[in-house]
Amino acid sequence: MPSPPLFTALHVVQPGDGGVARVVADVAAAQVSSGMRVAVACPPGTELAAAARAHGAEVHPWRAGREPGRGLVAESLRVARLVDAVRPDLVHAHSAKAGLAARLAVRGRVPTVYQPHAWSFEAVGGPAAALARRWERWAARWTDRVICVSDAERRRGEGAGVRAAWSVVHNGVDTARFAGAADRAAARAALGLPAADPLVVCVARLCRQKGQDDLLRAWDAVRRRVPAARLALVGDGPEAGALRAAADGSVLFAGAVADPAPWYRAADLAVLPSRWEGLALAPLEAMAAGRPVVVTDVDGARESLPPGQEPYCLVRPGDPEALAGALAALLQRPVLRAELGRRAQRHVRERFDVRRAGAAIADVALG
């Protein structure tokens, strides 16, 4: 008697790099391990395409831009053709652009899960934000479940009038990989960094969302209090040129890296001054490496920090003065910084392990 066909999940993803890509790669690995057939449609030649293939998923090229535009109709048609070819039991769309194209293509014909990874209406203002909220409310009729990466993200969707079946699955990281060898001096030597200078590291795409412009506005004040401090911006993106023009010689632009773990190990302190998020991965990675992290009070930030660290590590978004104060205060208190890092590492190991997150999303898909 022939065995029944495997349950098939098709992930439709844009972007194919950064935090979203790492989340999808981890989910694909967990689903393959659980015995599912997994297909990933994403832009070709990206980090996600390589990682998903390495985990045993089928990878289908899906050429799509990050933003809605004239190519949307063609992009949605390409999703429809992929659905016909793959014949999935479930379509799982990740981020706003894929959520738009995939739900227009499928329109409820196949069970559909949508994971916003931060709501589209937070990225824009005025009429564009109102239009994005209206779309999310409308598209909920073609969505069997919305998976949010934080309770705050779910509440924001509910507040925008999105009526859906909700699940909250916090992002997770490979805690063992980021913990690794915690020798700061060895990490700095390998990266060619000064051995003794206080180092703040920001790992993120260089774009408006991640707030590196606010970080540079804060940096002069940090340097006045900690003159030897250095800042490393790890990543690349559309704001790279403007940020370079605004930075002084104490700021290092490391570019995009395949593995940010050595940068966390080299750091005294990590920072992510985002304007909006769902639940960012970079702070979890930094904490898994045993480094405290200063974050802005956006969706997911309070849920990611260990209890009691908010007074030291949480600041208002868009407030360079508060950001400078938090960074300088921690750079000047090495004993406190070390203790916060130890607690953060334990917290992430207990609550944000990637295997738990991947298994939880696999359960949602099969349930």
mmCIF file of C-alpha atoms in Angstrom:
data_model
loop_
_atom_site.group_PDB
_atom_site.id
_atom_site.type_symbol
_atom_site.label_atom_id
_atom_site.label_comp_id
_atom_site.label_asym_id
_atom_site.label_seq_id
_atom_site.Cartn_x
_atom_site.Cartn_y
_atom_site.Cartn_z
ATOM 1 C CA MET A 1 0.000 0.000 0.000
ATOM 2 C CA PRO A 2 1.557 3.354 -1.031
ATOM 3 C CA SER A 3 2.396 5.755 1.748
ATOM 4 C CA PRO A 4 0.382 8.975 1.910
ATOM 5 C CA PRO A 5 1.991 12.074 0.376
ATOM 6 C CA LEU A 6 3.952 14.322 2.693
ATOM 7 C CA PHE A 7 2.314 17.465 4.018
ATOM 8 C CA THR A 8 3.704 20.255 1.833
ATOM 9 C CA ALA A 9 4.334 23.835 2.958
ATOM 10 C CA LEU A 10 5.232 26.569 0.487
ATOM 11 C CA HIS A 11 6.950 29.610 1.998
ATOM 12 C CA VAL A 12 6.746 32.785 -0.083
ATOM 13 C CA VAL A 13 9.379 35.242 1.077
ATOM 14 C CA GLN A 14 10.645 38.728 0.334
ATOM 15 C CA PRO A 15 13.266 39.774 1.475
ATOM 16 C CA GLY A 16 15.714 36.939 0.957
ATOM 17 C CA ASP A 17 18.281 38.279 3.403
ATOM 18 C CA GLY A 18 18.486 39.691 6.917
ATOM 19 C CA GLY A 19 16.442 38.669 9.928
ATOM 20 C CA VAL A 20 13.370 37.476 8.034
ATOM 21 C CA ALA A 21 15.511 35.178 5.909
ATOM 22 C CA ARG A 22 17.149 33.679 8.990
ATOM 23 C CA VAL A 23 13.753 33.049 10.588
ATOM 24 C CA VAL A 24 12.423 31.322 7.462
ATOM 25 C CA ALA A 25 15.552 29.201 7.097
ATOM 26 C CA ASP A 26 15.170 28.027 10.692
ATOM 27 C CA VAL A 27 11.486 27.250 10.188
ATOM 28 C CA ALA A 28 12.240 25.327 6.996
ATOM 29 C CA ALA A 29 14.875 23.277 8.821
ATOM 30 C CA ALA A 30 12.431 22.449 11.627
ATOM 31 C CA GLN A 31 9.704 21.464 9.186
ATOM 32 C CA VAL A 32 12.012 19.253 7.119
ATOM 33 C CA SER A 33 13.142 17.569 10.340
ATOM 34 C CA SER A 34 9.507 16.949 11.281
ATOM 35 C CA GLY A 35 8.947 15.025 8.044
ATOM 36 C CA MET A 36 7.267 17.717 5.951
ATOM 37 C CA ARG A 37 7.961 18.548 2.339
ATOM 38 C CA VAL A 38 9.090 22.182 2.310
ATOM 39 C CA ALA A 39 9.339 24.545 -0.637
ATOM 40 C CA VAL A 40 10.688 28.093 -0.425
ATOM 41 C CA ALA A 41 9.957 30.740 -3.056
ATOM 42 C CA CYS A 42 12.341 33.672 -2.698
ATOM 43 C CA PRO A 43 14.556 35.967 -4.763
ATOM 44 C CA PRO A 44 17.340 33.916 -6.361
ATOM 45 C CA GLY A 45 20.938 34.213 -5.264
ATOM 46 C CA THR A 46 20.040 35.297 -1.731
ATOM 47 C CA GLU A 47 21.129 34.083 1.697
ATOM 48 C CA LEU A 48 17.772 32.399 2.146
ATOM 49 C CA ALA A 49 17.971 30.481 -1.131
ATOM 50 C CA ALA A 50 21.305 28.971 -0.103
ATOM 51 C CA ALA A 51 20.290 28.253 3.490
ATOM 52 C CA ALA A 52 16.931 26.685 2.629
ATOM 53 C CA ARG A 53 18.565 24.425 0.052
ATOM 54 C CA ALA A 54 21.200 23.368 2.586
ATOM 55 C CA HIS A 55 18.428 22.426 5.029
ATOM 56 C CA GLY A 56 16.785 20.127 2.475
ATOM 57 C CA ALA A 57 13.998 22.382 1.219
ATOM 58 C CA GLU A 58 13.058 22.809 -2.420
ATOM 59 C CA VAL A 59 13.991 26.316 -3.574
ATOM 60 C CA HIS A 60 12.041 28.096 -6.308
ATOM 61 C CA PRO A 61 13.210 31.446 -7.684
ATOM 62 C CA TRP A 62 10.641 34.178 -7.157
ATOM 63 C CA ARG A 63 11.750 37.520 -8.543
ATOM 64 C CA ALA A 64 10.084 40.260 -6.532
ATOM 65 C CA GLY A 65 11.083 43.690 -5.305
ATOM 66 C CA ARG A 66 10.884 44.787 -1.691
ATOM 67 C CA GLU A 67 8.232 47.438 -2.322
ATOM 68 C CA PRO A 68 4.834 47.275 -4.070
ATOM 69 C CA GLY A 69 4.979 48.722 -7.557
ATOM 70 C CA ARG A 70 4.228 48.139 -11.185
ATOM 71 C CA GLY A 71 5.608 44.621 -11.009
ATOM 72 C CA LEU A 72 3.043 43.445 -8.439
ATOM 73 C CA VAL A 73 0.693 41.832 -10.942
ATOM 74 C CA ALA A 74 3.493 39.830 -12.540
ATOM 75 C CA GLU A 75 4.866 38.892 -9.127
ATOM 76 C CA SER A 76 1.448 37.617 -8.010
ATOM 77 C CA LEU A 77 1.043 35.632 -11.216
ATOM 78 C CA ARG A 78 4.404 34.004 -10.585
ATOM 79 C CA VAL A 79 3.210 32.967 -7.117
ATOM 80 C CA ALA A 80 0.034 31.501 -8.644
ATOM 81 C CA ARG A 81 2.113 29.446 -11.070
ATOM 82 C CA LEU A 82 4.318 28.213 -8.236
ATOM 83 C CA VAL A 83 1.260 27.152 -6.248
ATOM 84 C CA ASP A 84 0.027 25.180 -9.259
ATOM 85 C CA ALA A 85 3.438 23.540 -9.665
ATOM 86 C CA VAL A 86 4.179 22.765 -6.008
ATOM 87 C CA ARG A 87 0.587 21.911 -5.023
ATOM 88 C CA PRO A 88 1.089 22.815 -1.349
ATOM 89 C CA ASP A 89 -1.218 21.953 1.520
ATOM 90 C CA LEU A 90 -0.304 25.311 3.062
ATOM 91 C CA VAL A 91 1.014 28.646 1.780
ATOM 92 C CA HIS A 92 3.014 30.628 4.343
ATOM 93 C CA ALA A 93 3.722 34.236 3.307
ATOM 94 C CA HIS A 94 6.444 36.189 5.126
ATOM 95 C CA SER A 95 6.572 40.013 5.385
ATOM 96 C CA ALA A 96 4.363 42.629 3.815
ATOM 97 C CA LYS A 97 5.384 42.277 0.172
ATOM 98 C CA ALA A 98 5.087 38.491 0.059
ATOM 99 C CA GLY A 99 1.876 38.727 2.078
ATOM 100 C CA LEU A 100 0.433 41.055 -0.542
ATOM 101 C CA ALA A 101 1.508 39.083 -3.607
ATOM 102 C CA ALA A 102 0.743 35.623 -2.199
ATOM 103 C CA ARG A 103 -2.705 36.430 -0.861
ATOM 104 C CA LEU A 104 -3.675 38.148 -4.114
ATOM 105 C CA ALA A 105 -2.490 35.033 -5.962
ATOM 106 C CA VAL A 106 -4.132 32.419 -3.742
ATOM 107 C CA ARG A 107 -7.241 34.269 -2.475
ATOM 108 C CA GLY A 108 -8.176 31.501 -0.070
ATOM 109 C CA ARG A 109 -7.956 28.593 -2.526
ATOM 110 C CA VAL A 110 -5.219 27.021 -0.354
ATOM 111 C CA PRO A 111 -4.963 27.364 3.424
ATOM 112 C CA THR A 112 -2.802 30.437 4.003
ATOM 113 C CA VAL A 113 -0.702 31.646 6.926
ATOM 114 C CA TYR A 114 0.628 35.190 6.993
ATOM 115 C CA GLN A 115 3.565 36.301 9.154
ATOM 116 C CA PRO A 116 4.101 40.084 8.918
ATOM 117 C CA HIS A 117 7.461 40.317 10.732
ATOM 118 C CA ALA A 118 6.404 43.953 11.577
ATOM 119 C CA TRP A 119 3.297 45.516 10.067
ATOM 120 C CA SER A 120 3.511 47.323 6.740
ATOM 121 C CA PHE A 121 1.572 50.336 8.015
ATOM 122 C CA GLU A 122 4.337 51.103 10.519
ATOM 123 C CA ALA A 123 6.827 51.692 7.711
ATOM 124 C CA VAL A 124 4.888 54.571 6.144
ATOM 125 C CA GLY A 125 2.738 57.497 7.193
ATOM 126 C CA GLY A 126 -0.301 59.473 6.110
ATOM 127 C CA PRO A 127 -2.443 58.107 3.249
ATOM 128 C CA ALA A 128 -0.016 55.255 2.566
ATOM 129 C CA ALA A 129 -0.385 53.988 6.144
ATOM 130 C CA ALA A 130 -4.179 54.243 5.943
ATOM 131 C CA LEU A 131 -4.139 52.273 2.682
ATOM 132 C CA ALA A 132 -1.876 49.606 4.193
ATOM 133 C CA ARG A 133 -4.216 49.198 7.181
ATOM 134 C CA ARG A 134 -7.211 48.866 4.863
ATOM 135 C CA TRP A 135 -5.386 46.185 2.852
ATOM 136 C CA GLU A 136 -4.451 44.199 5.956
ATOM 137 C CA ARG A 137 -8.064 44.282 7.155
ATOM 138 C CA TRP A 138 -9.321 43.180 3.725
ATOM 139 C CA ALA A 139 -6.717 40.457 3.209
ATOM 140 C CA ALA A 140 -7.562 38.830 6.541
ATOM 141 C CA ARG A 141 -10.490 37.114 4.763
ATOM 142 C CA TRP A 142 -7.896 35.179 2.735
ATOM 143 C CA THR A 143 -5.779 34.333 5.776
ATOM 144 C CA ASP A 144 -6.420 31.257 7.886
ATOM 145 C CA ARG A 145 -3.965 32.345 10.566
ATOM 146 C CA VAL A 146 -1.692 35.293 11.308
ATOM 147 C CA ILE A 147 1.521 34.436 13.146
ATOM 148 C CA CYS A 148 3.066 37.322 15.069
ATOM 149 C CA VAL A 149 6.555 37.294 16.533
ATOM 150 C CA SER A 150 5.500 39.178 19.669
ATOM 151 C CA ASP A 151 2.389 39.908 21.678
ATOM 152 C CA ALA A 152 2.971 43.588 20.956
ATOM 153 C CA GLU A 153 2.844 42.925 17.213
ATOM 154 C CA ARG A 154 -0.437 41.045 17.638
ATOM 155 C CA ARG A 155 -1.917 43.896 19.672
ATOM 156 C CA ARG A 156 -0.865 46.382 17.018
ATOM 157 C CA GLY A 157 -2.625 44.336 14.341
ATOM 158 C CA GLU A 158 -5.762 44.090 16.447
ATOM 159 C CA GLY A 159 -5.623 47.833 17.072
ATOM 160 C CA ALA A 160 -5.511 48.418 13.317
ATOM 161 C CA GLY A 161 -8.728 46.442 12.915
ATOM 162 C CA VAL A 162 -7.253 43.200 11.556
ATOM 163 C CA ARG A 163 -9.646 40.386 12.479
ATOM 164 C CA ALA A 164 -7.849 37.064 12.340
ATOM 165 C CA ALA A 165 -7.047 33.810 14.070
ATOM 166 C CA TRP A 166 -3.807 34.687 15.865
ATOM 167 C CA SER A 167 -0.755 32.795 17.034
ATOM 168 C CA VAL A 168 2.279 34.341 18.713
ATOM 169 C CA VAL A 169 5.603 32.576 18.198
ATOM 170 C CA HIS A 170 8.620 34.518 19.406
ATOM 171 C CA ASN A 171 11.661 34.539 17.162
ATOM 172 C CA GLY A 172 14.527 32.349 18.269
ATOM 173 C CA VAL A 173 18.271 32.109 17.701
ATOM 174 C CA ASP A 174 20.866 29.350 17.702
ATOM 175 C CA THR A 175 22.020 29.993 21.233
ATOM 176 C CA ALA A 176 24.905 27.517 21.081
ATOM 177 C CA ARG A 177 26.379 29.122 17.955
ATOM 178 C CA PHE A 178 26.304 32.644 19.349
ATOM 179 C CA ALA A 179 27.581 31.640 22.765
ATOM 180 C CA GLY A 180 30.642 29.907 21.342
ATOM 181 C CA ALA A 181 33.952 31.069 22.678
ATOM 182 C CA ALA A 182 33.343 34.348 24.480
ATOM 183 C CA ASP A 183 36.966 35.610 24.342
ATOM 184 C CA ARG A 184 36.621 39.298 23.475
ATOM 185 C CA ALA A 185 40.356 39.813 22.902
ATOM 186 C CA ALA A 186 40.612 36.916 20.442
ATOM 187 C CA ALA A 187 37.552 38.116 18.533
ATOM 188 C CA ARG A 188 38.993 41.615 18.247
ATOM 189 C CA ALA A 189 42.351 40.315 17.088
ATOM 190 C CA ALA A 190 40.678 38.217 14.385
ATOM 191 C CA LEU A 191 38.697 41.256 13.176
ATOM 192 C CA GLY A 192 41.672 43.612 13.322
ATOM 193 C CA LEU A 193 40.100 45.801 16.008
ATOM 194 C CA PRO A 194 41.876 47.693 18.816
ATOM 195 C CA ALA A 195 42.193 45.536 21.903
ATOM 196 C CA ALA A 196 41.251 48.071 24.563
ATOM 197 C CA ASP A 197 38.867 50.646 23.057
ATOM 198 C CA PRO A 198 35.247 50.391 24.264
ATOM 199 C CA LEU A 199 33.264 48.990 21.337
ATOM 200 C CA VAL A 200 29.545 49.313 20.561
ATOM 201 C CA VAL A 201 28.214 47.100 17.755
ATOM 202 C CA CYS A 202 25.027 47.546 15.726
ATOM 203 C CA VAL A 203 24.164 44.623 13.437
ATOM 204 C CA ALA A 204 21.374 45.541 11.025
ATOM 205 C CA ARG A 205 20.524 46.510 7.485
ATOM 206 C CA LEU A 206 21.470 50.150 6.907
ATOM 207 C CA CYS A 207 18.012 51.567 6.361
ATOM 208 C CA ARG A 208 15.522 53.961 7.888
ATOM 209 C CA GLN A 209 13.763 51.242 9.898
ATOM 210 C CA LYS A 210 16.861 50.346 11.894
ATOM 211 C CA GLY A 211 17.577 53.918 13.002
ATOM 212 C CA GLN A 212 21.340 54.140 12.488
ATOM 213 C CA ASP A 213 20.848 57.843 11.668
ATOM 214 C CA ASP A 214 19.574 58.378 15.217
ATOM 215 C CA LEU A 215 22.518 56.365 16.508
ATOM 216 C CA LEU A 216 24.994 58.654 14.728
ATOM 217 C CA ARG A 217 23.171 61.688 16.127
ATOM 218 C CA ALA A 218 23.665 60.189 19.588
ATOM 219 C CA TRP A 219 27.273 59.193 19.022
ATOM 220 C CA ASP A 220 28.879 62.602 19.529
ATOM 221 C CA ALA A 221 27.384 62.768 23.018
ATOM 222 C CA VAL A 222 28.623 59.239 23.775
ATOM 223 C CA ARG A 223 32.140 60.223 22.704
ATOM 224 C CA ARG A 224 32.129 63.287 24.905
ATOM 225 C CA ARG A 225 31.601 61.030 27.920
ATOM 226 C CA VAL A 226 33.685 58.069 26.654
ATOM 227 C CA PRO A 227 36.289 59.575 24.302
ATOM 228 C CA ALA A 228 37.908 56.276 23.324
ATOM 229 C CA ALA A 229 34.606 54.636 22.312
ATOM 230 C CA ARG A 230 34.252 53.162 18.852
ATOM 231 C CA LEU A 231 31.090 52.163 16.965
ATOM 232 C CA ALA A 232 30.852 49.358 14.401
ATOM 233 C CA LEU A 233 27.919 49.335 11.973
ATOM 234 C CA VAL A 234 27.676 45.792 10.630
ATOM 235 C CA GLY A 235 25.475 45.529 7.548
ATOM 236 C CA ASP A 236 24.730 47.221 4.265
ATOM 237 C CA GLY A 237 21.700 48.874 2.732
ATOM 238 C CA PRO A 238 20.224 51.911 1.014
ATOM 239 C CA GLU A 239 21.300 54.401 3.699
ATOM 240 C CA ALA A 240 24.979 53.399 3.634
ATOM 241 C CA GLY A 241 26.136 56.467 1.705
ATOM 242 C CA ALA A 242 24.287 58.977 3.861
ATOM 243 C CA LEU A 243 25.459 57.299 7.054
ATOM 244 C CA ARG A 244 29.090 57.289 5.915
ATOM 245 C CA ALA A 245 28.841 60.981 5.133
ATOM 246 C CA ALA A 246 27.521 61.694 8.652
ATOM 247 C CA ALA A 247 30.046 59.558 10.553
ATOM 248 C CA ASP A 248 33.407 60.510 12.013
ATOM 249 C CA GLY A 249 36.562 58.434 12.267
ATOM 250 C CA SER A 250 35.401 56.580 15.368
ATOM 251 C CA VAL A 251 32.713 54.788 13.335
ATOM 252 C CA LEU A 252 33.627 51.624 11.447
ATOM 253 C CA PHE A 253 31.486 50.410 8.538
ATOM 254 C CA ALA A 254 31.993 46.653 8.414
ATOM 255 C CA GLY A 255 29.599 45.941 5.541
ATOM 256 C CA ALA A 256 27.416 42.877 5.257
ATOM 257 C CA VAL A 257 28.832 39.758 6.896
ATOM 258 C CA ALA A 258 27.876 36.112 6.593
ATOM 259 C CA ASP A 259 28.236 35.536 10.330
ATOM 260 C CA PRO A 260 27.771 38.375 12.856
ATOM 261 C CA ALA A 261 28.777 36.220 15.846
ATOM 262 C CA PRO A 262 32.440 37.393 15.914
ATOM 263 C CA TRP A 263 31.256 41.021 16.057
ATOM 264 C CA TYR A 264 29.063 40.353 19.068
ATOM 265 C CA ARG A 265 31.948 38.593 20.810
ATOM 266 C CA ALA A 266 34.225 41.546 20.079
ATOM 267 C CA ALA A 267 31.692 44.037 21.466
ATOM 268 C CA ASP A 268 31.355 45.506 24.922
ATOM 269 C CA LEU A 269 27.789 46.497 24.177
ATOM 270 C CA ALA A 270 25.259 46.045 21.337
ATOM 271 C CA VAL A 271 22.574 48.477 20.180
ATOM 272 C CA LEU A 272 19.566 48.459 17.858
ATOM 273 C CA PRO A 273 17.770 51.853 17.657
ATOM 274 C CA SER A 274 14.890 50.747 15.420
ATOM 275 C CA ARG A 275 11.870 52.859 14.532
ATOM 276 C CA TRP A 276 9.635 49.789 14.271
ATOM 277 C CA GLU A 277 9.972 45.993 14.588
ATOM 278 C CA GLY A 278 7.987 42.839 15.234
ATOM 279 C CA LEU A 279 10.619 41.246 17.461
ATOM 280 C CA ALA A 280 14.151 41.872 16.206
ATOM 281 C CA LEU A 281 16.678 39.049 15.940
ATOM 282 C CA ALA A 282 19.861 41.076 16.444
ATOM 283 C CA PRO A 283 19.234 41.825 20.148
ATOM 284 C CA LEU A 284 18.579 38.133 20.771
ATOM 285 C CA GLU A 285 21.825 37.238 18.987
ATOM 286 C CA ALA A 286 23.789 39.777 21.019
ATOM 287 C CA MET A 287 22.330 38.514 24.283
ATOM 288 C CA ALA A 288 23.029 34.908 23.274
ATOM 289 C CA ALA A 289 26.672 35.983 22.951
ATOM 290 C CA GLY A 290 26.564 37.331 26.501
ATOM 291 C CA ARG A 291 26.432 41.011 25.581
ATOM 292 C CA PRO A 292 23.887 43.497 26.934
ATOM 293 C CA VAL A 293 21.954 45.398 24.298
ATOM 294 C CA VAL A 294 20.339 48.842 24.230
ATOM 295 C CA VAL A 295 17.106 48.842 22.224
ATOM 296 C CA THR A 296 14.304 51.254 21.452
ATOM 297 C CA ASP A 297 10.851 50.654 22.880
ATOM 298 C CA VAL A 298 9.268 49.239 19.716
ATOM 299 C CA ASP A 299 7.173 46.088 19.316
ATOM 300 C CA GLY A 300 8.906 43.057 20.773
ATOM 301 C CA ALA A 301 11.640 44.958 22.633
ATOM 302 C CA ARG A 302 10.168 44.610 26.115
ATOM 303 C CA GLU A 303 9.378 40.947 25.471
ATOM 304 C CA SER A 304 12.958 40.229 24.408
ATOM 305 C CA LEU A 305 14.753 41.891 27.332
ATOM 306 C CA PRO A 306 15.339 40.040 30.608
ATOM 307 C CA PRO A 307 13.123 41.225 33.476
ATOM 308 C CA GLY A 308 14.581 44.238 35.231
ATOM 309 C CA GLN A 309 16.866 45.417 32.424
ATOM 310 C CA GLU A 310 14.493 48.050 31.026
ATOM 311 C CA PRO A 311 15.930 50.938 33.112
ATOM 312 C CA TYR A 312 19.385 50.326 31.613
ATOM 313 C CA CYS A 313 18.611 49.021 28.146
ATOM 314 C CA LEU A 314 15.317 50.472 26.874
ATOM 315 C CA VAL A 315 14.921 53.987 25.418
ATOM 316 C CA ARG A 316 12.276 55.861 23.468
ATOM 317 C CA PRO A 317 12.522 55.505 19.677
ATOM 318 C CA GLY A 318 13.641 58.640 17.894
ATOM 319 C CA ASP A 319 15.367 60.081 20.975
ATOM 320 C CA PRO A 320 19.133 60.381 20.343
ATOM 321 C CA GLU A 321 19.708 62.084 23.708
ATOM 322 C CA ALA A 322 18.191 59.176 25.651
ATOM 323 C CA LEU A 323 20.059 56.703 23.433
ATOM 324 C CA ALA A 324 23.379 58.459 24.104
ATOM 325 C CA GLY A 325 22.717 58.461 27.822
ATOM 326 C CA ALA A 326 22.021 54.720 27.961
ATOM 327 C CA LEU A 327 25.055 53.804 25.843
ATOM 328 C CA ALA A 328 27.473 56.032 27.740
ATOM 329 C CA ALA A 329 26.189 54.902 31.132
ATOM 330 C CA LEU A 330 26.776 51.234 30.312
ATOM 331 C CA LEU A 331 30.159 51.847 28.716
ATOM 332 C CA GLN A 332 31.227 53.524 31.967
ATOM 333 C CA ARG A 333 30.072 50.632 34.188
ATOM 334 C CA PRO A 334 31.914 47.432 33.188
ATOM 335 C CA VAL A 335 30.827 45.402 36.217
ATOM 336 C CA LEU A 336 27.150 46.162 35.609
ATOM 337 C CA ARG A 337 27.613 45.513 31.895
ATOM 338 C CA ALA A 338 29.083 42.072 32.562
ATOM 339 C CA GLU A 339 26.269 41.135 34.931
ATOM 340 C CA LEU A 340 23.601 42.294 32.474
ATOM 341 C CA GLY A 341 25.299 40.240 29.773
ATOM 342 C CA ARG A 342 25.319 37.081 31.890
ATOM 343 C CA ARG A 343 21.637 37.469 32.743
ATOM 344 C CA ALA A 344 20.781 38.206 29.118
ATOM 345 C CA GLN A 345 22.558 35.098 27.901
ATOM 346 C CA ARG A 346 20.721 32.902 30.400
ATOM 347 C CA HIS A 347 17.400 34.564 29.489
ATOM 348 C CA VAL A 348 17.799 33.944 25.760
ATOM 349 C CA ARG A 349 18.941 30.363 26.297
ATOM 350 C CA GLU A 350 15.832 29.642 28.358
ATOM 351 C CA ARG A 351 13.215 31.497 26.277
ATOM 352 C CA PHE A 352 14.406 32.142 22.719
ATOM 353 C CA ASP A 353 16.088 28.982 21.469
ATOM 354 C CA VAL A 354 15.558 28.581 17.734
ATOM 355 C CA ARG A 355 14.560 24.930 18.003
ATOM 356 C CA ARG A 356 11.604 25.829 20.169
ATOM 357 C CA ALA A 357 10.505 28.578 17.769
ATOM 358 C CA GLY A 358 10.864 26.387 14.685
ATOM 359 C CA ALA A 359 8.934 23.543 16.278
ATOM 360 C CA ALA A 360 6.139 25.910 17.338
ATOM 361 C CA ILE A 361 5.658 27.190 13.774
ATOM 362 C CA ALA A 362 5.781 23.639 12.432
ATOM 363 C CA ASP A 363 3.012 22.760 14.886
ATOM 364 C CA VAL A 364 0.925 25.709 13.642
ATOM 365 C CA ALA A 365 1.352 24.518 10.062
ATOM 366 C CA LEU A 366 0.334 20.955 10.868
ATOM 367 C CA GLY A 367 -2.441 21.948 13.267
#
